[in-house]
XYZ file of N, CA and C in Angstrom:
792
model
N 0.847 -1.197 0.000
C 0.000 0.000 0.000
C 0.874 1.236 0.000
N 0.503 2.225 -0.805
C 1.285 3.453 -0.888
C 0.327 4.631 -0.900
N 0.521 5.578 0.005
C -0.345 6.742 0.108
C 0.498 7.987 0.234
N 0.225 8.998 -0.597
C 0.930 10.273 -0.490
C 0.323 11.051 0.665
N 1.159 11.514 1.599
C 0.630 12.181 2.791
C 1.158 13.595 2.986
N 2.080 14.052 2.141
C 2.615 15.397 2.364
C 3.037 16.012 1.047
N 3.123 17.350 1.042
C 3.523 18.051 -0.159
C 4.981 18.434 -0.079
N 5.407 19.302 -0.987
C 6.815 19.686 -1.106
C 7.415 20.167 0.203
N 8.682 19.761 0.419
C 9.388 20.230 1.621
C 9.674 21.719 1.538
N 9.670 22.279 0.341
C 9.851 23.726 0.208
C 8.604 24.447 0.704
N 7.428 23.871 0.424
C 6.188 24.538 0.775
C 5.743 24.247 2.194
N 6.178 23.098 2.724
C 5.749 22.750 4.084
C 6.811 21.944 4.778
N 7.200 22.416 5.978
C 8.129 21.635 6.788
C 7.346 20.567 7.509
N 6.963 19.517 6.777
C 6.000 18.544 7.279
C 6.484 17.853 8.525
N 7.770 17.641 8.658
C 8.260 16.879 9.800
C 8.111 17.649 11.096
N 8.173 18.942 11.043
C 8.145 19.745 12.267
C 6.979 20.729 12.309
N 6.033 20.621 11.363
C 4.865 21.475 11.399
C 5.159 22.925 11.099
N 6.182 23.194 10.328
C 6.565 24.568 10.011
C 6.261 24.860 8.544
N 5.771 26.069 8.263
C 5.599 26.511 6.887
C 6.798 27.344 6.488
N 6.916 27.622 5.178
C 8.042 28.417 4.696
C 8.055 29.801 5.326
N 6.860 30.321 5.660
C 6.784 31.671 6.225
C 7.271 31.715 7.668
N 7.100 30.604 8.417
C 7.447 30.623 9.834
C 8.750 29.908 10.142
N 9.271 29.116 9.209
C 10.493 28.373 9.463
C 11.666 29.335 9.574
N 12.459 29.264 10.660
C 13.584 30.192 10.825
C 14.653 29.937 9.769
N 15.402 30.982 9.432
C 16.425 30.870 8.396
C 17.688 31.592 8.837
N 18.802 31.230 8.214
C 20.071 31.890 8.502
C 20.102 33.265 7.837
N 20.845 34.166 8.441
C 20.976 35.520 7.900
C 21.854 35.519 6.654
N 22.998 34.838 6.721
C 23.896 34.686 5.572
C 24.426 33.258 5.577
N 24.772 32.759 4.394
C 25.290 31.388 4.306
C 26.122 31.227 3.046
N 27.118 30.377 3.139
C 27.969 30.012 1.999
C 27.933 28.500 1.847
N 27.641 28.029 0.626
C 27.600 26.590 0.337
C 28.483 26.333 -0.873
N 29.497 25.502 -0.706
C 30.392 25.191 -1.810
C 30.974 23.795 -1.631
N 31.568 23.278 -2.703
C 32.191 21.971 -2.610
C 33.400 22.036 -1.682
N 33.559 21.006 -0.895
C 34.663 20.927 0.055
C 35.941 20.519 -0.658
N 37.035 21.148 -0.293
C 38.336 20.827 -0.874
C 39.029 19.810 0.016
N 39.295 18.592 -0.478
C 39.944 17.571 0.351
C 41.255 18.076 0.947
N 41.470 17.732 2.205
C 42.688 18.151 2.889
C 42.616 19.514 3.514
N 41.422 20.148 3.437
C 41.310 21.512 3.954
C 40.844 21.560 5.408
N 40.753 20.412 6.078
C 40.346 20.421 7.478
C 39.627 19.148 7.864
N 39.151 19.109 9.114
C 38.468 17.921 9.618
C 37.040 17.856 9.082
N 36.465 16.652 9.096
C 35.063 16.476 8.743
C 34.212 16.808 9.966
N 33.198 17.638 9.775
C 32.378 17.999 10.929
C 31.010 18.492 10.505
N 30.075 18.413 11.455
C 28.786 19.087 11.392
C 28.578 19.659 12.783
N 28.542 20.982 12.879
C 28.486 21.618 14.185
C 27.498 22.769 14.168
N 26.671 22.830 15.197
C 25.713 23.925 15.352
C 25.856 24.461 16.763
N 26.452 25.626 16.903
C 26.667 26.204 18.228
C 26.713 27.719 18.104
N 26.258 28.382 19.172
C 26.195 29.840 19.134
C 25.242 30.308 18.048
N 25.723 31.194 17.188
C 24.904 31.652 16.070
C 25.408 31.080 14.741
N 26.187 29.990 14.799
C 26.829 29.450 13.600
C 26.418 28.003 13.336
N 26.364 27.663 12.048
C 26.209 26.286 11.598
C 27.319 26.013 10.598
N 28.076 24.928 10.824
C 29.226 24.628 9.976
C 29.204 23.170 9.545
N 29.540 22.951 8.276
C 29.718 21.609 7.727
C 31.024 21.604 6.961
N 31.795 20.526 7.114
C 33.040 20.390 6.349
C 33.237 18.936 5.966
N 33.354 18.691 4.666
C 33.709 17.373 4.176
C 32.620 16.326 4.250
N 31.357 16.720 4.414
C 30.259 15.758 4.508
C 29.412 15.786 3.241
N 28.933 14.618 2.846
C 28.121 14.518 1.639
C 26.701 15.004 1.895
N 26.012 15.301 0.788
C 24.649 15.824 0.864
C 23.743 14.900 1.667
N 23.892 13.587 1.451
C 23.014 12.636 2.130
C 23.084 12.755 3.636
N 24.280 12.903 4.178
C 24.430 13.028 5.627
C 23.760 14.306 6.117
N 23.947 15.390 5.357
C 23.398 16.683 5.779
C 21.879 16.651 5.805
N 21.270 16.127 4.743
C 19.806 16.117 4.673
C 19.225 15.117 5.669
N 19.916 14.000 5.907
C 19.440 13.050 6.919
C 19.434 13.692 8.298
N 20.477 14.483 8.595
C 20.511 15.155 9.888
C 19.425 16.220 9.976
N 19.263 17.019 8.925
C 18.312 18.131 8.958
C 16.879 17.644 9.159
N 16.509 16.553 8.499
C 15.138 16.041 8.570
C 15.005 14.812 9.459
N 16.093 14.423 10.126
C 16.072 13.247 10.991
C 15.582 12.021 10.220
N 16.084 11.864 8.997
C 15.720 10.719 8.169
C 16.508 9.497 8.615
N 15.844 8.374 8.720
C 16.520 7.128 9.059
C 17.123 6.516 7.797
N 18.325 5.919 7.903
C 18.954 5.322 6.724
C 18.069 4.313 6.011
N 17.288 3.551 6.783
C 16.474 2.503 6.179
C 15.355 3.066 5.318
N 14.828 4.250 5.666
C 13.734 4.828 4.884
C 14.209 5.913 3.931
N 15.428 6.421 4.127
C 15.928 7.495 3.266
C 16.775 7.006 2.115
N 17.043 5.689 2.047
C 17.920 5.168 1.001
C 17.393 5.397 -0.403
N 16.101 5.118 -0.626
C 15.506 5.312 -1.949
C 15.527 6.783 -2.331
N 15.247 7.647 -1.373
C 15.270 9.095 -1.605
C 16.651 9.535 -2.090
N 17.702 9.088 -1.408
C 19.058 9.500 -1.762
C 19.490 8.945 -3.108
N 19.024 7.755 -3.458
C 19.393 7.185 -4.754
C 18.818 7.987 -5.908
N 17.745 8.725 -5.672
C 17.143 9.563 -6.717
C 17.834 10.914 -6.855
N 18.691 11.253 -5.888
C 19.473 12.484 -5.981
C 20.598 12.260 -6.997
N 20.782 13.146 -7.975
C 21.858 12.962 -8.959
C 23.202 12.752 -8.281
N 23.998 11.855 -8.849
C 25.299 11.524 -8.252
C 26.190 12.751 -8.122
N 26.064 13.704 -9.049
C 26.892 14.906 -8.996
C 26.622 15.730 -7.743
N 25.436 15.579 -7.157
C 25.100 16.257 -5.902
C 25.315 15.313 -4.727
N 24.888 14.072 -4.886
C 24.890 13.115 -3.780
C 26.291 12.757 -3.297
N 27.245 12.621 -4.217
C 28.565 12.112 -3.853
C 29.581 13.196 -3.535
N 29.247 14.457 -3.799
C 30.198 15.536 -3.523
C 30.157 15.933 -2.049
N 31.312 16.043 -1.393
C 31.338 16.592 -0.035
C 31.211 18.109 -0.093
N 30.556 18.684 0.914
C 30.289 20.118 0.910
C 30.906 20.817 2.118
N 31.122 22.114 1.930
C 31.504 23.000 3.017
C 30.417 24.051 3.152
N 29.844 24.166 4.331
C 28.771 25.127 4.590
C 29.144 25.969 5.798
N 29.052 27.269 5.640
C 29.232 28.211 6.734
C 28.004 29.114 6.757
N 27.247 29.054 7.841
C 26.024 29.846 7.933
C 25.963 30.571 9.272
N 25.404 31.769 9.257
C 25.307 32.595 10.466
C 23.871 33.056 10.653
N 23.387 32.915 11.876
C 22.051 33.373 12.223
C 22.105 34.793 12.787
N 20.973 35.440 12.816
C 20.910 36.814 13.330
C 21.129 36.851 14.840
N 20.844 35.744 15.510
C 21.019 35.643 16.962
C 21.377 34.201 17.306
N 21.848 33.943 18.527
C 22.202 32.568 18.898
C 21.066 31.582 18.655
N 21.408 30.420 18.149
C 20.427 29.385 17.845
C 20.008 28.723 19.152
N 18.705 28.675 19.400
C 18.198 28.288 20.715
C 18.346 26.801 21.015
N 18.253 25.940 19.987
C 18.249 24.505 20.234
C 18.636 23.763 18.966
N 18.908 22.460 19.121
C 19.224 21.632 17.957
C 18.027 21.535 17.017
N 16.809 21.441 17.563
C 15.623 21.353 16.714
C 15.455 22.619 15.881
N 15.750 23.789 16.470
C 15.684 25.027 15.692
C 16.749 25.028 14.606
N 17.933 24.528 14.918
C 18.998 24.471 13.925
C 18.604 23.574 12.755
N 17.966 22.448 13.047
C 17.516 21.555 11.973
C 16.540 22.274 11.040
N 15.610 23.041 11.625
C 14.657 23.795 10.808
C 15.372 24.808 9.919
N 16.393 25.456 10.456
C 17.133 26.447 9.685
C 17.917 25.790 8.550
N 18.432 24.596 8.799
C 19.139 23.881 7.739
C 18.154 23.400 6.676
N 16.946 23.027 7.086
C 15.913 22.684 6.107
C 15.671 23.860 5.156
N 15.543 25.065 5.726
C 15.325 26.253 4.904
C 16.525 26.499 3.983
N 17.722 26.251 4.488
C 18.931 26.428 3.685
C 18.955 25.454 2.513
N 18.602 24.186 2.742
C 18.584 23.193 1.673
C 17.533 23.537 0.617
N 16.386 24.037 1.070
C 15.339 24.427 0.128
C 15.771 25.615 -0.718
N 16.514 26.550 -0.107
C 16.937 27.753 -0.804
C 18.099 27.486 -1.759
N 19.129 26.791 -1.289
C 20.339 26.635 -2.089
C 20.298 25.434 -3.028
N 19.664 24.345 -2.592
C 19.577 23.157 -3.442
C 18.212 23.042 -4.130
N 17.309 23.969 -3.842
C 15.938 23.920 -4.358
C 15.296 22.577 -4.033
N 15.609 22.067 -2.854
C 15.154 20.747 -2.458
C 13.652 20.735 -2.223
N 12.984 19.788 -2.834
C 11.554 19.571 -2.611
C 11.296 18.067 -2.587
N 10.563 17.615 -1.601
C 10.170 16.209 -1.552
C 8.876 16.070 -0.776
N 8.271 14.915 -0.886
C 7.060 14.634 -0.122
C 7.213 13.279 0.549
N 6.313 12.992 1.497
C 6.322 11.707 2.189
C 5.188 10.826 1.665
N 5.463 9.549 1.567
C 4.450 8.550 1.270
C 4.410 7.539 2.406
N 3.220 7.048 2.695
C 3.074 5.997 3.699
C 3.022 4.653 2.995
N 3.889 3.736 3.399
C 3.951 2.411 2.780
C 3.863 1.328 3.841
N 3.293 0.207 3.437
C 3.242 -0.960 4.306
C 4.609 -1.622 4.311
N 5.111 -1.953 5.492
C 6.447 -2.527 5.585
C 6.585 -3.356 6.851
N 7.646 -4.162 6.882
C 7.987 -4.867 8.106
C 8.723 -3.906 9.027
N 8.236 -3.749 10.244
C 8.840 -2.850 11.216
C 9.476 -3.659 12.338
N 10.438 -3.049 12.992
C 11.163 -3.719 14.069
C 11.172 -2.809 15.300
N 10.818 -3.377 16.442
C 10.847 -2.650 17.705
C 11.964 -3.199 18.591
N 12.663 -2.296 19.263
C 13.620 -2.680 20.299
C 12.865 -2.739 21.612
N 12.810 -3.942 22.234
C 12.021 -4.126 23.441
C 12.862 -4.812 24.516
N 12.354 -4.782 25.740
C 13.022 -5.457 26.854
C 12.709 -6.948 26.770
N 13.730 -7.781 26.917
C 13.560 -9.224 26.858
C 12.988 -9.757 28.168
N 12.510 -10.992 28.121
C 12.017 -11.637 29.335
C 13.160 -11.732 30.351
N 12.898 -11.380 31.553
C 13.943 -11.346 32.572
C 14.416 -9.940 32.882
N 14.021 -8.971 32.027
C 14.332 -7.581 32.315
C 15.661 -7.117 31.745
N 15.895 -5.803 31.768
C 17.130 -5.242 31.207
C 18.347 -5.571 32.065
N 19.494 -5.656 31.402
C 20.770 -5.896 32.082
C 21.710 -4.748 31.733
N 21.335 -3.562 32.153
C 22.021 -2.335 31.770
C 22.434 -1.555 33.009
N 23.492 -0.776 32.877
C 23.919 0.121 33.945
C 23.801 1.562 33.474
N 23.202 2.399 34.307
C 23.087 3.814 33.977
C 24.480 4.432 33.880
N 24.666 5.314 32.892
C 25.930 6.035 32.760
C 26.069 7.013 33.922
N 27.294 7.130 34.440
C 27.564 7.985 35.588
C 28.394 9.192 35.180
N 28.286 10.308 35.908
C 29.096 11.493 35.590
C 30.593 11.201 35.585
N 31.026 10.219 36.389
C 32.453 9.904 36.469
C 32.949 9.075 35.291
N 32.034 8.546 34.463
C 32.453 7.741 33.322
C 33.252 8.596 32.346
N 34.256 8.008 31.743
C 35.107 8.754 30.822
C 34.448 8.859 29.454
N 34.706 9.993 28.784
C 34.205 10.187 27.425
C 32.707 10.004 27.357
N 32.237 9.407 26.276
C 30.808 9.125 26.154
C 30.470 7.786 26.775
N 31.516 7.006 27.131
C 31.332 5.724 27.807
C 30.445 4.787 27.000
N 30.602 4.801 25.692
C 29.874 3.899 24.811
C 30.871 3.244 23.887
N 30.802 1.942 23.774
C 31.743 1.212 22.948
C 30.975 0.303 22.008
N 30.880 0.694 20.741
C 30.246 -0.125 19.720
C 31.338 -0.691 18.820
N 31.372 -1.999 18.662
C 32.331 -2.637 17.775
C 31.562 -3.541 16.830
N 31.609 -3.225 15.541
C 30.922 -4.000 14.509
C 31.954 -4.662 13.613
N 31.987 -5.986 13.617
C 32.940 -6.749 12.817
C 34.372 -6.288 13.051
N 34.678 -6.002 14.316
C 36.033 -5.631 14.687
C 36.374 -4.170 14.517
N 35.434 -3.354 14.009
C 35.673 -1.923 13.795
C 34.894 -1.129 14.839
N 35.571 -0.222 15.542
C 34.941 0.565 16.602
C 34.225 1.778 16.013
N 33.056 2.088 16.558
C 32.270 3.252 16.154
C 31.852 4.015 17.394
N 31.591 5.313 17.224
C 30.979 6.086 18.292
C 29.475 5.938 18.195
N 28.767 6.330 19.255
C 27.311 6.290 19.206
C 26.811 7.364 18.250
N 25.521 7.371 17.857
C 25.023 8.355 16.897
C 25.510 9.756 17.217
N 26.068 10.475 16.234
C 26.738 11.742 16.506
C 25.804 12.814 17.023
N 26.330 13.648 17.904
C 25.614 14.813 18.422
C 26.203 16.041 17.742
N 25.342 16.876 17.169
C 25.844 17.973 16.349
C 26.539 19.053 17.173
N 26.032 19.319 18.354
C 26.564 20.405 19.177
C 27.838 19.935 19.877
N 28.965 20.580 19.603
C 30.246 20.152 20.155
C 30.255 20.250 21.676
N 29.626 21.281 22.246
C 29.599 21.418 23.697
C 28.799 20.287 24.335
N 27.651 19.949 23.735
C 26.837 18.848 24.250
C 27.589 17.540 24.138
N 28.267 17.323 22.998
C 28.991 16.077 22.769
C 30.072 15.866 23.818
N 30.735 16.939 24.238
C 31.831 16.822 25.196
C 31.343 16.395 26.569
N 30.069 16.666 26.908
C 29.572 16.385 28.241
C 28.570 15.234 28.264
N 28.333 14.599 27.126
C 27.356 13.522 27.065
C 27.961 12.225 27.580
N 27.244 11.562 28.459
C 27.674 10.273 28.978
C 26.673 9.202 28.551
N 27.184 8.078 28.093
C 26.318 6.960 27.773
C 25.456 7.178 26.541
N 24.437 6.338 26.407
C 23.575 6.351 25.234
C 22.147 6.059 25.669
N 21.181 6.712 25.036
C 19.774 6.423 25.309
C 19.347 5.216 24.475
N 18.220 4.636 24.846
C 17.697 3.513 24.060
C 17.261 3.982 22.673
N 16.807 5.226 22.570
C 16.449 5.769 21.256
C 17.673 5.872 20.366
N 18.807 6.300 20.936
C 20.043 6.387 20.166
C 20.551 4.999 19.776
N 20.389 4.035 20.674
C 20.786 2.668 20.349
C 19.958 2.136 19.181
N 18.651 2.375 19.213
C 17.787 1.934 18.111
C 18.194 2.618 16.807
N 18.542 3.897 16.886
C 18.986 4.624 15.696
C 20.268 4.024 15.149
N 21.212 3.686 16.035
C 22.483 3.127 15.588
C 22.277 1.763 14.936
N 21.326 0.979 15.451
C 21.068 -0.352 14.893
C 20.374 -0.293 13.542
N 19.727 0.845 13.225
C 19.026 0.982 11.950
C 20.026 1.299 10.854
N 20.675 0.268 10.335
C 21.643 0.409 9.260
C 21.412 -0.722 8.270
N 21.780 -0.538 6.992
C 21.630 -1.625 6.019
C 22.370 -2.893 6.429
N 23.460 -2.742 7.213
C 24.248 -3.910 7.607
C 23.537 -4.719 8.686
N 22.971 -4.036 9.684
C 22.378 -4.729 10.825
C 20.891 -4.985 10.648
N 20.134 -3.939 10.336
C 18.680 -4.070 10.223
C 18.183 -3.078 9.189
N 17.864 -3.549 7.973
C 17.436 -2.622 6.920
C 16.119 -1.927 7.216
N 15.294 -2.490 8.127
C 14.048 -1.830 8.492
C 14.290 -0.823 9.619
N 13.458 0.215 9.678
C 13.584 1.164 10.786
C 13.334 0.469 12.122
N 14.166 0.769 13.111
C 14.001 0.200 14.445
C 13.506 1.301 15.370
N 12.426 1.025 16.090
C 11.836 1.990 17.017
C 12.097 1.546 18.446
N 12.410 2.491 19.301
C 12.633 2.205 20.713
C 11.292 2.018 21.412
N 11.011 0.812 21.848
C 9.792 0.498 22.599
C 10.141 -0.110 23.958
N 11.342 0.195 24.450
C 11.777 -0.387 25.716
C 11.115 0.260 26.920
N 10.753 1.524 26.779
C 10.219 2.256 27.922
C 11.287 2.643 28.928
N 12.556 2.477 28.571
C 13.662 2.782 29.476
C 14.124 4.219 29.260
N 14.184 4.993 30.331
C 14.599 6.385 30.266
C 16.058 6.529 30.693
N 16.674 7.640 30.312
C 18.028 7.944 30.747
C 19.091 7.412 29.810
N 20.339 7.547 30.233
C 21.487 7.150 29.420
C 22.208 5.985 30.100
N 22.732 5.075 29.263
C 23.289 3.839 29.790
C 24.711 3.615 29.286
N 25.514 2.988 30.148
C 26.856 2.553 29.764
C 26.705 1.253 28.989
N 27.222 1.227 27.742
C 27.049 0.046 26.897
C 28.366 -0.314 26.229
N 28.744 -1.575 26.355
C 29.822 -2.159 25.570
C 29.160 -3.167 24.636
N 29.170 -2.869 23.358
C 28.332 -3.599 22.411
C 29.177 -4.080 21.243
N 29.464 -5.367 21.204
C 30.244 -5.961 20.122
C 29.349 -6.892 19.313
N 29.415 -6.760 17.983
C 28.554 -7.558 17.107
C 29.369 -8.068 15.928
N 28.984 -9.230 15.442
C 29.523 -9.747 14.187
C 28.368 -10.080 13.262
N 28.478 -9.684 11.999
C 27.455 -10.037 11.011
C 27.907 -11.196 10.128
N 29.099 -11.720 10.379
C 29.628 -12.797 9.542
C 29.416 -14.174 10.165
N 28.852 -14.216 11.400
C 28.626 -15.484 12.076
C 27.160 -15.880 11.975
N 26.849 -17.185 12.027
C 25.443 -17.622 12.017
C 24.722 -17.131 13.253
N 23.390 -17.020 13.165
C 22.607 -16.426 14.251
C 22.701 -17.249 15.534
N 23.032 -18.552 15.426
C 23.129 -19.378 16.625
C 24.568 -19.511 17.129
N 25.461 -18.640 16.642
C 26.857 -18.696 17.064
C 26.973 -18.418 18.564
N 27.905 -19.122 19.210
C 28.158 -18.927 20.642
C 29.438 -18.140 20.885
N 29.939 -17.429 19.865
C 31.167 -16.652 20.004
C 30.992 -15.652 21.150
N 31.807 -15.732 22.206
C 31.609 -14.843 23.360
C 32.136 -13.429 23.139
N 32.990 -13.239 22.131
C 33.608 -11.931 21.918
C 32.791 -11.092 20.949
N 32.532 -11.611 19.775
C 31.772 -10.881 18.755
C 30.552 -11.701 18.341
N 29.526 -11.743 19.169
C 28.339 -12.548 18.863
C 27.481 -11.892 17.785
N 26.554 -12.654 17.175
C 25.583 -12.044 16.251
C 24.663 -11.087 17.005
N 23.907 -10.302 16.261
C 23.109 -9.225 16.846
C 22.173 -9.709 17.946
N 21.428 -10.792 17.702
C 20.453 -11.258 18.684
C 21.117 -11.601 20.020
N 22.279 -12.268 19.938
C 22.983 -12.641 21.168
C 23.564 -11.430 21.870
N 24.046 -10.461 21.109
C 24.600 -9.246 21.708
C 23.518 -8.474 22.458
N 22.315 -8.395 21.868
C 21.211 -7.711 22.546
C 20.765 -8.474 23.784
N 20.786 -9.809 23.706
C 20.368 -10.620 24.846
C 21.253 -10.353 26.062
N 22.538 -10.075 25.821
C 23.439 -9.755 26.929
C 23.011 -8.483 27.651
N 22.298 -7.603 26.937
C 21.820 -6.353 27.524
C 20.400 -6.482 28.064
N 19.802 -7.677 27.904
C 18.420 -7.860 28.321
C 17.441 -7.233 27.356
N 17.823 -7.181 26.079
C 16.986 -6.575 25.043
C 16.775 -7.567 23.904
N 15.800 -7.297 23.061
C 15.578 -8.115 21.872
C 14.840 -7.295 20.826
N 14.810 -7.807 19.594
C 14.090 -7.159 18.499
C 12.789 -7.922 18.248
N 11.718 -7.175 18.012
C 10.393 -7.750 17.768
C 9.863 -7.202 16.447
N 9.537 -8.092 15.501
C 9.101 -7.674 14.165
C 7.572 -7.712 14.058
N 7.048 -6.791 13.245
C 5.609 -6.760 12.971
C 5.374 -5.944 11.709
N 4.190 -6.048 11.128
C 3.824 -5.267 9.951
C 3.214 -3.943 10.392
N 3.481 -2.896 9.602
C 2.926 -1.585 9.922
C 3.203 -0.594 8.812
N 2.937 0.662 9.082
C 3.116 1.723 8.094
C 4.377 2.511 8.415
N 5.077 2.940 7.372
C 6.286 3.726 7.539
C 6.249 4.899 6.564
N 6.725 6.058 6.996
C 6.793 7.242 6.149
C 8.104 7.217 5.369
N 8.008 7.334 4.056
C 9.180 7.280 3.184
C 9.266 8.580 2.390
N 10.410 9.306 2.438
C 10.552 10.526 1.644
C 10.775 10.199 0.173
N 10.127 10.952 -0.704
C 10.244 10.762 -2.151
C 10.662 12.089 -2.774
N 11.763 12.081 -3.500
C 12.314 13.310 -4.062
C 11.441 13.848 -5.188
N 11.175 15.169 -5.172
C 10.454 15.852 -6.246
C 11.386 16.707 -7.102
N 12.327 17.400 -6.445
C 13.189 18.314 -7.209
C 14.436 18.638 -6.395
N 15.554 18.833 -7.111
C 16.801 19.273 -6.489
C 17.714 19.845 -7.565
N 18.521 20.838 -7.202
C 19.481 21.464 -8.125
C 20.814 21.628 -7.439
N 21.907 21.662 -8.184
C 23.218 21.943 -7.573
C 23.220 23.342 -6.977
N 23.882 23.560 -5.869
C 23.911 24.890 -5.249
C 24.781 25.851 -6.055
N 24.413 27.132 -6.016
C 25.210 28.180 -6.655
C 26.276 28.636 -5.665
N 27.560 28.334 -5.909
C 28.608 28.683 -4.930
C 28.768 30.192 -4.746
N 28.243 30.989 -5.678
C 28.392 32.432 -5.559
C 27.302 33.092 -4.763
N 26.260 32.327 -4.386
C 25.154 32.917 -3.648
C 25.515 33.133 -2.192
N 24.927 34.145 -1.570
C 25.141 34.419 -0.148
C 23.804 34.561 0.565
């Protein structure tokens, strides 16, 4: 089943209930292709500034609209490769300090609509959905403590270490401890682990210290104690995945253009 439920992202900020007239925008902005070797890769929103360096369009739009990889893949494949694969550098300034991350996302939405002429709509489709839930016997998690070092989250997938889902604000990132169950569900929603969107249905609040090692190359019944398959790794935390049929919102591209590097 497929149902169109929203109009152009230029005409309506459907995800956040904002129209073009009320959606906040940056005072000035520069958007251009990133020059390799010119600095670190980053997405940062702090003070009255929004900065991007070395990140592709897909990452930027996923962050701005909070698109999940599992539902945004088709949308990104429709973006021309000349736009999709190029890394960008963005420097934008607001008239006053940006109040929150949600406000910053709205401002980046307006920037994408203005510079890339981005327009898309959402369709509702029937799909297999996955919920992250507490397993029988209850959770086996420890709350993150202020004394924990760094973010105190250790994700290792097939022997490669990753950080938890990135936080855009550098100040917030420096003081964040542990991971929420919503962030864990977001991290698990990847083509490698779970191609369907995963929703947090654990009912667990707060941030948790997690050491999470997974292997996707072992059979599901593997007893490997170091890098177990996903189901076994979740069981160690007292969690499990539960599948069911339901509706999912999928973004569908209507229009996009390369940005004009000379525009301000």
